[in-house]
Coordinates of C-alpha atoms in Angstrom, one line a residue:
X1 CA -72.7 -104.3 -80.4
X2 CA -69.3 -104.1 -78.5
X3 CA -68.3 -100.5 -78.7
X4 CA -64.6 -99.2 -79.0
X5 CA -62.7 -98.1 -75.7
X6 CA -62.4 -94.6 -76.8
X7 CA -66.3 -94.6 -77.3
X8 CA -67.3 -96.4 -74.0
X9 CA -64.2 -95.1 -71.3
X10 CA -66.0 -93.1 -68.7
X11 CA -63.4 -92.1 -66.5
X12 CA -61.5 -88.9 -66.3
X13 CA -59.1 -88.0 -63.5
X14 CA -60.2 -84.2 -63.5
X15 CA -63.7 -86.0 -62.2
X16 CA -62.5 -88.5 -60.0
X17 CA -59.6 -91.2 -59.8
X18 CA -61.9 -93.8 -59.0
X19 CA -62.2 -96.5 -61.4
X20 CA -65.6 -97.2 -60.2
X21 CA -65.1 -100.9 -58.9
X22 CA -65.7 -102.6 -55.5
X23 CA -62.6 -101.7 -53.5
X24 CA -61.2 -102.8 -50.1
X25 CA -60.4 -100.4 -47.4
X26 CA -57.0 -102.7 -46.8
X27 CA -55.7 -102.5 -50.2
X28 CA -56.9 -98.7 -50.6
X29 CA -54.8 -97.9 -47.5
X30 CA -51.8 -100.1 -49.0
X31 CA -51.9 -98.3 -52.3
X32 CA -51.9 -95.0 -50.5
X33 CA -49.1 -95.4 -48.3
X34 CA -47.1 -96.3 -51.3
X35 CA -47.8 -93.1 -52.9
X36 CA -47.0 -91.5 -49.6
X37 CA -43.5 -92.9 -50.0
X38 CA -43.2 -91.8 -53.6
X39 CA -45.1 -88.5 -53.4
X40 CA -47.9 -89.3 -55.1
X41 CA -46.6 -91.7 -57.8
X42 CA -47.0 -95.9 -57.6
X43 CA -44.1 -98.0 -57.2
X44 CA -42.6 -100.1 -59.9
X45 CA -42.3 -102.9 -57.6
X46 CA -44.8 -105.8 -58.6
X47 CA -45.4 -108.9 -57.0
X48 CA -47.0 -111.2 -60.0
X49 CA -45.8 -114.3 -58.3
X50 CA -48.7 -115.8 -55.9
X51 CA -48.1 -115.1 -52.4
X52 CA -48.8 -117.9 -49.9
X53 CA -49.1 -118.2 -46.3
X54 CA -46.7 -121.1 -46.0
X55 CA -44.1 -118.9 -47.5
X56 CA -44.6 -116.4 -44.8
X57 CA -45.0 -118.7 -42.0
X58 CA -41.6 -120.8 -43.3
X59 CA -39.7 -117.0 -43.1
X60 CA -40.5 -116.4 -39.8
X61 CA -40.0 -119.7 -38.0
X62 CA -36.5 -120.4 -39.5
X63 CA -33.8 -120.7 -36.8
X64 CA -31.6 -117.9 -37.8
X65 CA -34.7 -115.4 -37.1
X66 CA -35.2 -117.1 -33.5
X67 CA -33.6 -113.9 -32.0
X68 CA -36.2 -111.5 -33.9
X69 CA -39.0 -113.3 -33.3
X70 CA -38.6 -115.7 -30.3
X71 CA -41.2 -118.6 -29.7
X72 CA -42.2 -118.6 -33.4
X73 CA -40.7 -121.8 -34.3
X74 CA -41.3 -123.6 -31.1
X75 CA -44.9 -122.7 -31.2
X76 CA -45.1 -122.9 -35.7
X77 CA -49.2 -123.4 -35.2
X78 CA -49.8 -120.3 -33.1
X79 CA -47.3 -118.4 -35.2
X80 CA -49.1 -119.3 -38.3
X81 CA -52.5 -118.4 -37.1
X82 CA -51.2 -114.9 -36.0
X83 CA -49.5 -114.5 -39.5
X84 CA -52.9 -115.5 -41.1
X85 CA -55.1 -113.5 -39.0
X86 CA -53.0 -110.2 -38.1
X87 CA -50.4 -110.2 -40.6
X88 CA -51.7 -111.0 -43.9
X89 CA -54.7 -109.5 -46.2
X90 CA -56.6 -112.3 -47.6
X91 CA -59.1 -112.5 -50.3
X92 CA -61.7 -115.2 -50.1
X93 CA -60.7 -115.6 -46.4
X94 CA -62.0 -119.0 -45.1
X95 CA -63.0 -120.2 -48.3
X96 CA -61.1 -122.9 -50.5
X97 CA -60.2 -120.4 -52.8
X98 CA -58.4 -117.9 -50.2
X99 CA -55.2 -116.4 -51.6
X100 CA -52.8 -113.7 -50.1
X101 CA -53.3 -110.3 -51.3
X102 CA -50.5 -108.7 -49.2
X103 CA -49.6 -107.5 -46.0
X104 CA -52.4 -105.8 -43.7
X105 CA -51.4 -102.0 -44.0
X106 CA -49.9 -101.7 -40.4
X107 CA -46.9 -100.2 -41.8
X108 CA -46.1 -97.7 -44.6
X109 CA -43.7 -100.5 -46.4
X110 CA -46.3 -103.3 -46.9
X111 CA -47.0 -102.3 -50.5
X112 CA -44.0 -104.1 -51.2
X113 CA -45.4 -107.3 -50.7
X114 CA -48.8 -106.8 -52.4
X115 CA -50.1 -109.4 -54.9
X116 CA -50.6 -107.6 -58.1
X117 CA -53.5 -109.9 -58.9
X118 CA -55.3 -109.8 -55.5
X119 CA -54.7 -106.2 -54.2
X120 CA -55.6 -103.6 -56.7
X121 CA -56.9 -100.5 -55.2
X122 CA -58.8 -99.0 -58.6
X123 CA -57.9 -95.7 -58.3
X124 CA -59.2 -95.3 -54.5
X125 CA -55.6 -94.8 -53.4
X126 CA -54.5 -92.0 -56.0
X127 CA -58.1 -90.2 -54.9
X128 CA -57.5 -90.2 -51.2
X129 CA -53.7 -89.1 -51.7
X130 CA -54.9 -86.2 -54.0
X131 CA -57.4 -85.2 -51.6
X132 CA -55.1 -84.6 -49.0
X133 CA -52.2 -83.3 -51.1
X134 CA -54.5 -80.4 -52.1
X135 CA -56.4 -79.4 -48.8
X136 CA -55.9 -76.0 -48.2
X137 CA -54.2 -74.1 -45.4
X138 CA -51.2 -76.5 -45.3
X139 CA -53.5 -79.0 -43.6
X140 CA -53.4 -81.5 -46.1
X141 CA -49.3 -81.7 -46.1
X142 CA -49.5 -81.9 -42.5
X143 CA -51.7 -84.8 -42.5
X144 CA -49.6 -86.6 -45.0
X145 CA -46.4 -86.0 -42.8
X146 CA -48.1 -87.1 -39.8
X147 CA -49.1 -90.3 -41.6
X148 CA -45.7 -90.8 -43.0
X149 CA -44.0 -90.6 -39.3
X150 CA -46.8 -92.9 -37.7
X151 CA -46.7 -95.6 -40.7
X152 CA -43.0 -95.8 -41.5
X153 CA -41.8 -96.3 -37.9
X154 CA -38.2 -98.0 -37.8
X155 CA -36.7 -96.2 -41.0
X156 CA -34.2 -93.6 -41.1
X157 CA -35.8 -92.5 -44.2
X158 CA -39.3 -93.5 -45.5
X159 CA -37.8 -92.7 -49.2
X160 CA -35.0 -94.7 -48.8
X161 CA -36.5 -97.6 -46.5
X162 CA -33.3 -97.7 -44.3
X163 CA -33.7 -99.3 -40.7
X164 CA -33.2 -96.8 -38.4
X165 CA -30.6 -98.0 -35.6
X166 CA -32.1 -95.5 -32.9
X167 CA -35.8 -96.7 -33.2
X168 CA -37.6 -97.7 -30.1
X169 CA -36.5 -101.1 -29.0
X170 CA -40.6 -101.4 -28.0
X171 CA -41.4 -101.4 -31.5
X172 CA -44.7 -103.7 -32.3
X173 CA -44.2 -106.9 -33.7
X174 CA -46.1 -106.2 -36.7
X175 CA -43.7 -103.3 -37.5
X176 CA -40.7 -105.9 -36.5
X177 CA -42.2 -108.4 -39.1
X178 CA -42.4 -105.9 -41.9
X179 CA -39.0 -104.5 -41.4
X180 CA -37.6 -107.9 -41.5
X181 CA -39.3 -108.7 -44.9
X182 CA -38.4 -105.2 -46.1
X183 CA -34.3 -106.0 -45.4
X184 CA -34.6 -108.4 -48.1
X185 CA -35.8 -106.0 -50.4
X186 CA -33.1 -104.0 -52.5
X187 CA -34.9 -102.1 -55.1
X188 CA -38.0 -99.8 -55.2
X189 CA -38.7 -96.7 -57.2
X190 CA -41.2 -94.7 -58.1
X191 CA -42.8 -95.2 -61.5
X192 CA -43.2 -92.1 -63.5
X193 CA -46.9 -91.9 -65.0
X194 CA -46.8 -89.9 -68.5
X195 CA -49.6 -87.2 -68.4
X196 CA -50.1 -87.8 -64.6
X197 CA -53.1 -85.5 -63.4
X198 CA -52.3 -83.5 -60.3
X199 CA -55.3 -81.0 -59.8
X200 CA -57.5 -80.5 -56.7
X201 CA -60.4 -82.8 -56.3
X202 CA -63.7 -81.1 -57.6
X203 CA -64.8 -80.9 -54.0
X204 CA -62.1 -79.4 -52.3
X205 CA -64.2 -78.5 -49.4
X206 CA -64.3 -82.2 -48.5
X207 CA -60.4 -82.5 -48.9
X208 CA -60.2 -80.0 -46.3
X209 CA -62.2 -82.1 -43.9
X210 CA -60.5 -85.2 -44.4
X211 CA -57.1 -83.4 -43.9
X212 CA -58.7 -82.1 -40.5
X213 CA -60.3 -85.0 -39.4
X214 CA -56.8 -87.3 -40.2
X215 CA -55.0 -84.5 -38.0
X216 CA -57.3 -85.0 -35.1
X217 CA -57.2 -88.7 -35.1
X218 CA -53.3 -88.9 -35.3
X219 CA -53.2 -86.9 -32.1
X220 CA -54.2 -90.2 -30.3
X221 CA -51.5 -92.1 -31.7
X222 CA -49.7 -92.2 -28.8
X223 CA -52.7 -93.2 -26.7
X224 CA -54.5 -96.4 -29.0
X225 CA -53.0 -99.6 -30.0
X226 CA -51.6 -99.3 -33.6
X227 CA -53.9 -101.9 -35.0
X228 CA -57.0 -99.7 -33.6
X229 CA -55.5 -96.4 -35.2
X230 CA -55.1 -98.2 -38.5
X231 CA -58.8 -99.4 -38.3
X232 CA -60.0 -96.1 -37.1
X233 CA -58.0 -94.6 -40.1
X234 CA -59.6 -97.2 -42.8
X235 CA -63.2 -96.3 -41.6
X236 CA -62.5 -92.3 -41.6
X237 CA -60.9 -92.3 -45.0
X238 CA -63.5 -94.7 -46.7
X239 CA -66.1 -92.3 -45.0
X240 CA -64.5 -89.1 -46.8
X241 CA -64.2 -91.0 -50.2
X242 CA -67.6 -92.0 -50.0
X243 CA -69.2 -88.5 -49.2
X244 CA -66.5 -87.0 -51.8
X245 CA -68.0 -89.3 -54.7
X246 CA -71.8 -88.5 -53.3
X247 CA -71.1 -84.8 -53.5
X248 CA -69.3 -84.9 -57.4
X249 CA -72.7 -86.6 -57.9
X250 CA -74.7 -83.4 -57.4
X251 CA -71.5 -80.8 -58.5
X252 CA -70.6 -82.5 -61.8
X253 CA -74.2 -82.5 -63.4
X254 CA -74.7 -78.9 -62.3
X255 CA -71.3 -77.8 -63.9
X256 CA -72.2 -79.3 -67.2
X257 CA -75.7 -77.9 -67.3
X258 CA -74.2 -74.5 -66.5
X259 CA -71.3 -75.0 -69.0
X260 CA -68.6 -74.3 -66.2
X261 CA -67.8 -74.7 -62.5
X262 CA -70.2 -73.2 -60.0
X263 CA -68.8 -69.7 -58.7
X264 CA -68.7 -71.2 -55.0
X265 CA -66.3 -74.6 -56.2
X266 CA -62.8 -74.3 -56.4
X267 CA -59.6 -73.9 -54.1
X268 CA -60.1 -70.0 -54.1
X269 CA -63.9 -69.9 -53.8
X270 CA -65.0 -72.8 -51.7
X271 CA -66.7 -71.3 -48.6
X272 CA -65.8 -74.6 -46.6
X273 CA -63.8 -74.0 -43.4
X274 CA -62.9 -77.5 -41.6
X275 CA -62.6 -75.6 -38.0
X276 CA -65.7 -73.6 -38.3
X277 CA -68.7 -74.8 -36.2
X278 CA -70.7 -75.4 -39.4
X279 CA -67.8 -76.1 -42.0
X280 CA -69.8 -76.2 -45.3
X281 CA -71.8 -73.2 -44.9
X282 CA -72.2 -71.8 -48.1
X283 CA -72.0 -75.0 -49.6
X284 CA -74.6 -75.4 -52.5
X285 CA -73.7 -79.3 -52.9
X286 CA -73.7 -80.6 -49.4
X287 CA -74.9 -84.1 -49.1
X288 CA -77.4 -85.3 -46.6
X289 CA -78.2 -88.9 -45.7
X290 CA -80.6 -89.9 -43.1
X291 CA -79.4 -92.6 -40.8
X292 CA -81.4 -95.2 -39.1
X293 CA -79.7 -95.0 -36.0
X294 CA -81.4 -98.3 -34.2
X295 CA -80.3 -100.3 -37.5
X296 CA -83.7 -102.5 -37.3
X297 CA -85.6 -103.2 -40.6
X298 CA -89.0 -102.4 -41.0
X299 CA -89.5 -99.3 -38.5
X300 CA -90.4 -96.0 -39.7
X301 CA -87.0 -94.7 -39.6
X302 CA -85.5 -97.5 -41.6
X303 CA -88.0 -96.7 -44.3
X304 CA -86.8 -93.1 -44.3
X305 CA -83.0 -94.2 -44.6
X306 CA -84.2 -96.5 -47.3
X307 CA -85.8 -93.4 -49.0
X308 CA -82.5 -91.3 -48.6
X309 CA -80.5 -94.0 -50.0
X310 CA -82.8 -94.5 -53.2
X311 CA -82.6 -90.8 -53.9
X312 CA -78.8 -90.9 -54.0
X313 CA -78.8 -93.9 -56.4
X314 CA -81.6 -91.9 -58.5
X315 CA -78.7 -89.5 -59.3
X316 CA -76.5 -91.6 -60.6
X317 CA -77.8 -91.8 -64.2
X318 CA -77.1 -87.9 -64.4
X319 CA -73.7 -88.3 -63.1
X320 CA -72.8 -90.9 -65.8
X321 CA -74.2 -88.7 -68.5
X322 CA -72.1 -85.6 -67.3
X323 CA -69.1 -87.9 -66.9
X324 CA -69.3 -88.8 -70.6
X325 CA -69.9 -85.1 -71.5
X326 CA -66.8 -84.6 -69.9
X327 CA -64.7 -87.3 -71.2
X328 CA -65.8 -86.9 -74.7
X329 CA -65.0 -83.0 -74.6
X330 CA -61.7 -84.0 -73.2
X331 CA -61.4 -86.3 -76.5
X332 CA -62.4 -83.2 -78.6
X333 CA -60.2 -80.8 -76.9
X334 CA -57.2 -83.3 -77.5
X335 CA -58.4 -83.6 -81.3
X336 CA -58.2 -79.8 -81.5
X337 CA -54.7 -79.6 -79.9
X338 CA -53.3 -82.1 -82.1
X339 CA -54.6 -80.0 -85.2
X340 CA -53.3 -76.8 -83.7
X341 CA -56.6 -75.4 -83.5
X342 CA -56.2 -75.1 -79.5
X343 CA -53.6 -74.4 -76.8
X344 CA -52.2 -77.3 -74.8
X345 CA -53.0 -76.6 -71.0
X346 CA -50.0 -75.4 -69.1
X347 CA -50.5 -78.5 -66.8
X348 CA -50.8 -80.6 -69.6
X349 CA -54.4 -81.9 -68.9
X350 CA -57.3 -79.4 -69.1
X351 CA -59.3 -79.0 -65.8
X352 CA -63.3 -79.5 -65.7
X353 CA -64.1 -75.9 -66.1
X354 CA -61.6 -75.6 -69.1
X355 CA -63.1 -78.7 -70.5
X356 CA -66.7 -77.0 -70.5
X357 CA -65.5 -74.3 -72.6
X358 CA -65.5 -76.5 -75.7
X359 CA -68.9 -77.3 -75.0
X360 CA -70.2 -74.1 -75.6
X361 CA -71.9 -72.4 -78.8
X362 CA -68.4 -71.1 -79.6
X363 CA -67.2 -74.3 -80.9
X364 CA -70.7 -75.7 -82.2
X365 CA -69.9 -76.3 -85.7
X366 CA -66.4 -77.8 -85.1
X367 CA -67.9 -80.0 -82.3
X368 CA -70.8 -81.4 -84.6
X369 CA -68.3 -82.4 -87.2
X370 CA -66.2 -84.3 -85.0
X371 CA -69.1 -86.5 -83.5
X372 CA -70.5 -86.9 -86.7
X373 CA -67.5 -88.6 -87.6
X374 CA -67.7 -90.7 -84.1
X375 CA -71.5 -91.8 -84.7
X376 CA -70.2 -92.7 -88.5
X377 CA -67.5 -94.9 -87.4
X378 CA -70.1 -96.8 -85.0
X379 CA -72.7 -97.1 -87.5
X380 CA -70.5 -98.6 -90.2
X381 CA -69.5 -101.5 -88.0
X382 CA -73.2 -101.7 -87.0
X383 CA -75.8 -100.4 -89.2
X384 CA -78.8 -98.7 -88.0
X385 CA -81.3 -101.4 -88.8
X386 CA -78.9 -103.8 -86.9
X387 CA -79.0 -101.6 -83.7
X388 CA -81.1 -102.6 -80.6
X389 CA -84.5 -101.6 -80.8
X390 CA -84.4 -99.0 -78.1
X391 CA -81.5 -97.4 -79.6
X392 CA -82.7 -96.9 -83.3
X393 CA -85.0 -93.9 -82.2
X394 CA -81.7 -92.1 -81.1
X395 CA -80.5 -92.3 -84.3
X396 CA -83.5 -90.6 -86.0
X397 CA -83.3 -86.8 -87.1
X398 CA -86.9 -86.4 -86.1
X399 CA -85.2 -86.7 -82.3
X400 CA -83.9 -83.2 -83.0
X401 CA -80.8 -83.9 -81.4
X402 CA -77.4 -82.6 -82.4
X403 CA -74.3 -85.2 -83.3
X404 CA -73.1 -84.5 -79.8
X405 CA -76.2 -85.6 -78.1
X406 CA -77.0 -88.2 -80.3
X407 CA -73.4 -89.6 -79.4
X408 CA -73.8 -89.2 -75.9
X409 CA -77.3 -90.7 -75.6
X410 CA -75.9 -93.7 -77.5
X411 CA -73.6 -94.4 -75.3
X412 CA -76.0 -94.1 -72.4
X413 CA -78.4 -96.7 -73.7
X414 CA -75.3 -99.2 -74.2
X415 CA -73.3 -98.4 -71.0
X416 CA -75.7 -96.4 -69.0
X417 CA -76.8 -99.9 -66.8
X418 CA -73.3 -101.0 -66.7
X419 CA -71.8 -98.1 -65.0
X420 CA -75.0 -97.8 -62.8
X421 CA -74.4 -101.2 -61.6
X422 CA -70.5 -100.3 -61.0
X423 CA -71.2 -97.0 -59.3
X424 CA -73.4 -98.3 -56.7
X425 CA -70.8 -101.4 -55.9
X426 CA -68.3 -98.5 -55.4
X427 CA -70.4 -96.5 -53.5
X428 CA -71.3 -99.5 -51.5
X429 CA -67.7 -100.5 -50.8
X430 CA -66.7 -97.1 -49.8
X431 CA -69.8 -96.9 -47.1
X432 CA -68.5 -100.3 -46.0
X433 CA -72.0 -102.1 -46.7
X434 CA -72.5 -104.8 -44.0
X435 CA -69.2 -104.4 -42.5
X436 CA -67.6 -102.9 -39.2
X437 CA -67.8 -99.3 -39.8
X438 CA -70.7 -99.4 -42.2
X439 CA -72.8 -96.2 -43.2
X440 CA -74.9 -98.3 -45.6
X441 CA -76.5 -102.0 -45.3
X442 CA -78.6 -104.2 -47.5
X443 CA -80.4 -107.3 -45.6
X444 CA -80.9 -110.3 -48.2
X445 CA -83.5 -109.3 -50.9
X446 CA -84.1 -106.1 -49.1
X447 CA -83.5 -102.1 -49.9
X448 CA -80.6 -100.6 -49.0
X449 CA -80.5 -97.9 -46.3
X450 CA -78.1 -95.7 -44.6
X451 CA -77.4 -96.6 -41.1
X452 CA -74.9 -95.7 -37.9
X453 CA -72.6 -98.8 -37.3
X454 CA -71.1 -98.4 -33.8
X455 CA -67.7 -98.8 -35.2
X456 CA -68.4 -95.8 -37.3
X457 CA -69.7 -93.8 -34.6
X458 CA -66.9 -94.6 -32.2
X459 CA -64.6 -93.2 -34.7
X460 CA -66.8 -89.9 -35.3
X461 CA -66.8 -89.5 -31.4
X462 CA -63.1 -89.6 -31.2
X463 CA -62.6 -87.0 -33.8
X464 CA -65.4 -84.7 -32.7
X465 CA -64.0 -84.5 -29.3
X466 CA -60.7 -83.2 -30.3
X467 CA -59.9 -79.6 -30.8
X468 CA -56.6 -78.1 -31.9
X469 CA -54.1 -77.3 -28.8
X470 CA -53.6 -73.6 -28.6
X471 CA -50.1 -74.5 -27.0
X472 CA -49.0 -75.7 -30.4
X473 CA -45.5 -77.6 -30.1
X474 CA -45.4 -76.7 -26.5
X475 CA -47.6 -79.6 -25.6
X476 CA -46.9 -83.2 -26.0
X477 CA -50.4 -83.3 -28.2
X478 CA -51.3 -81.3 -31.3
X479 CA -55.0 -81.7 -29.9
X480 CA -56.8 -81.5 -26.6
X481 CA -60.3 -82.9 -25.5
X482 CA -63.5 -81.5 -25.0
X483 CA -67.0 -82.6 -23.8
X484 CA -70.2 -82.2 -26.0
X485 CA -73.8 -82.1 -25.3
X486 CA -76.0 -84.6 -27.3
X487 CA -77.4 -81.7 -29.3
X488 CA -74.4 -80.2 -30.0
X489 CA -73.0 -83.8 -31.2
X490 CA -76.1 -84.4 -33.5
X491 CA -75.5 -81.1 -34.9
X492 CA -71.9 -81.5 -35.9
X493 CA -72.7 -85.0 -37.5
X494 CA -75.2 -83.2 -39.6
X495 CA -73.1 -80.0 -40.6
X496 CA -69.6 -81.8 -40.9
X497 CA -70.9 -85.1 -42.5
X498 CA -74.4 -84.9 -43.7
X499 CA -75.6 -87.4 -41.2
X500 CA -79.0 -86.6 -40.3
X501 CA -80.3 -88.2 -36.9
X502 CA -83.4 -85.9 -35.4
X503 CA -84.4 -84.2 -39.0
X504 CA -84.8 -85.0 -42.6
X505 CA -82.0 -83.6 -45.2
X506 CA -84.1 -81.1 -47.3
X507 CA -83.3 -81.3 -50.8
X508 CA -81.4 -84.9 -50.7
X509 CA -85.0 -86.9 -51.4
X510 CA -87.2 -85.1 -48.6
X511 CA -89.5 -82.1 -48.7
X512 CA -92.1 -81.7 -45.9
X513 CA -91.9 -83.4 -42.7
X514 CA -95.3 -84.8 -41.7
X515 CA -96.8 -85.9 -38.3
X516 CA -95.6 -89.7 -39.0
X517 CA -92.0 -88.5 -39.8
X518 CA -91.8 -86.3 -36.8
X519 CA -92.8 -89.6 -34.9
X520 CA -90.1 -91.7 -36.8
X521 CA -87.6 -88.8 -35.9
X522 CA -88.2 -88.8 -32.2
X523 CA -87.9 -92.7 -32.0
X524 CA -84.6 -92.4 -34.0
X525 CA -83.2 -89.8 -31.7
X526 CA -83.9 -92.1 -28.8
X527 CA -82.4 -94.9 -30.5
X528 CA -79.1 -92.9 -31.2
X529 CA -79.0 -91.9 -27.6
X530 CA -79.3 -95.7 -26.7
X531 CA -76.5 -96.4 -29.1
X532 CA -74.4 -93.7 -27.6
X533 CA -74.8 -95.1 -24.2
X534 CA -74.0 -98.5 -25.3
X535 CA -70.6 -97.2 -26.7
X536 CA -69.7 -95.7 -23.1
X537 CA -69.2 -92.1 -24.5
X538 CA -72.8 -90.9 -22.9
X539 CA -73.9 -90.9 -19.3
X540 CA -77.6 -89.3 -18.7
X541 CA -77.9 -90.9 -15.2
X542 CA -78.0 -87.3 -13.9
X543 CA -81.0 -85.4 -14.2
X544 CA -79.0 -81.9 -14.9
X545 CA -79.1 -81.4 -18.5
X546 CA -75.5 -79.7 -18.3
X547 CA -74.0 -82.8 -16.9
X548 CA -75.7 -85.0 -20.1
X549 CA -72.5 -84.9 -22.2
X550 CA -70.5 -86.9 -24.2
X551 CA -67.1 -87.5 -22.5
X552 CA -63.8 -88.9 -24.1
X553 CA -62.1 -92.0 -23.3
X554 CA -58.9 -90.2 -22.8
X555 CA -59.2 -86.8 -21.2
X556 CA -56.2 -84.8 -23.0
X557 CA -55.5 -81.3 -21.0
X558 CA -53.7 -78.3 -23.3
X559 CA -50.6 -79.1 -21.1
X560 CA -50.5 -82.2 -22.3
X561 CA -51.4 -84.4 -19.4
X562 CA -53.5 -87.3 -20.0
X563 CA -56.3 -88.9 -17.7
X564 CA -58.9 -91.2 -18.2
X565 CA -62.3 -90.5 -19.1
X566 CA -65.5 -91.6 -18.1
X567 CA -66.2 -92.9 -21.9
X568 CA -65.4 -96.6 -21.5

């Protein structure tokens, strides 16, 4: 039986803007920059024609553009390879079915040249924007402004998209290419979205950490190549989107069970403080992941990392059920508003806490009548005797379930596996499974396990060694660098990101640590130390404990002077 959309729909923007599909971070960042340019809204511009590599090559090798792109026409084969590998984002790259999704997000205006069919962000761009927009203490707005200045290089006004005559003539070739294409686009405007849900994310503490990390990373914009910094941002944003989703998988079922938001949650109550040594102290929904630092399948540490990943996957059914409760209570609330039996929220959409009020005993009789009608509509199309065998018991009165509970369990029976599959794909893609920057891997026909890819470690080290500059605007750089001992860094990974190296995450799949686990933890710590040496950040050649520290590649002093660090 096929359920109607009103029955099967799970997504609610108060839970997440994610559509629970596999996402690509190039396309997420492209969509995010579109929203940055239009204050959170999408653009009316849509490319429905198929884009081709040949069309881009032809544009950049025209004789009249030789002054802008010298040598392109004379060496069209080299130009083509550069365009295809460095400028364009491709789907199915290297295969016969490869197609152009758009431009890589190296500039803020690349969204104007994205393919409607191949460059969908599936709500991850909106989720990322809303996290930054609602980060507290002005940090989110500061992070958005830093990103706007960096990505919209060469424009007099990001909102108008006009070239800036005073732009640095040494601007990189990727930006020159995007600005050249943009000069041919005359129309671009924000698309007004009816009923747009603009509210803080369920875990505002994760939004605070994202904003703080973005501000730290953006302080290196004058020291890192543009392509490198963009890759760092993609890895960092993917990590925070993933951690936000994992925390939501703990937070939402708890809120539904208690009939309202936890007292420790919300912008006014969340105890998270991004600048603190333990930024999530007091948070009851911290995410704990044990990561296999060596990345070697079959080891004791790998088995623990598999156990950690499996523990998070076991949370998915409860999250889907809680998501359905919220979404269907929203339908019920809209029905009451339409009949004048409830007041429409001041913002137009109810928050999760407000919706859960409609699941209390105060609305029991009215709620049961509403969902009895929903059940009846389903059974009219497919009578009970024609329902699948595993569904029929749910419809028996002997089960003792009310109409609302029956309805939710019926949806879970029909759609639970479907959503489970796509939630795993979403989490895999946000954790960059089997890709540079991965936090999860899965060998062929093997089990998923958490790992710490070298590219992700590189990003986390760079961010961890930066601190706000007390001199503020009197210095060239908003942040200065510090050094950290190895134990300080492992503590930071655990308290800030939930990544466990030398201990097991209690409450997230583990209880007691036995002798075998202790041996695996020691081996994992040694493998982590080795990986740090390989990245060039850590040097323990000296026997002196105080000199065995993680050092930055660039030493940024508080006065703004920069020197080469010992990190390679």
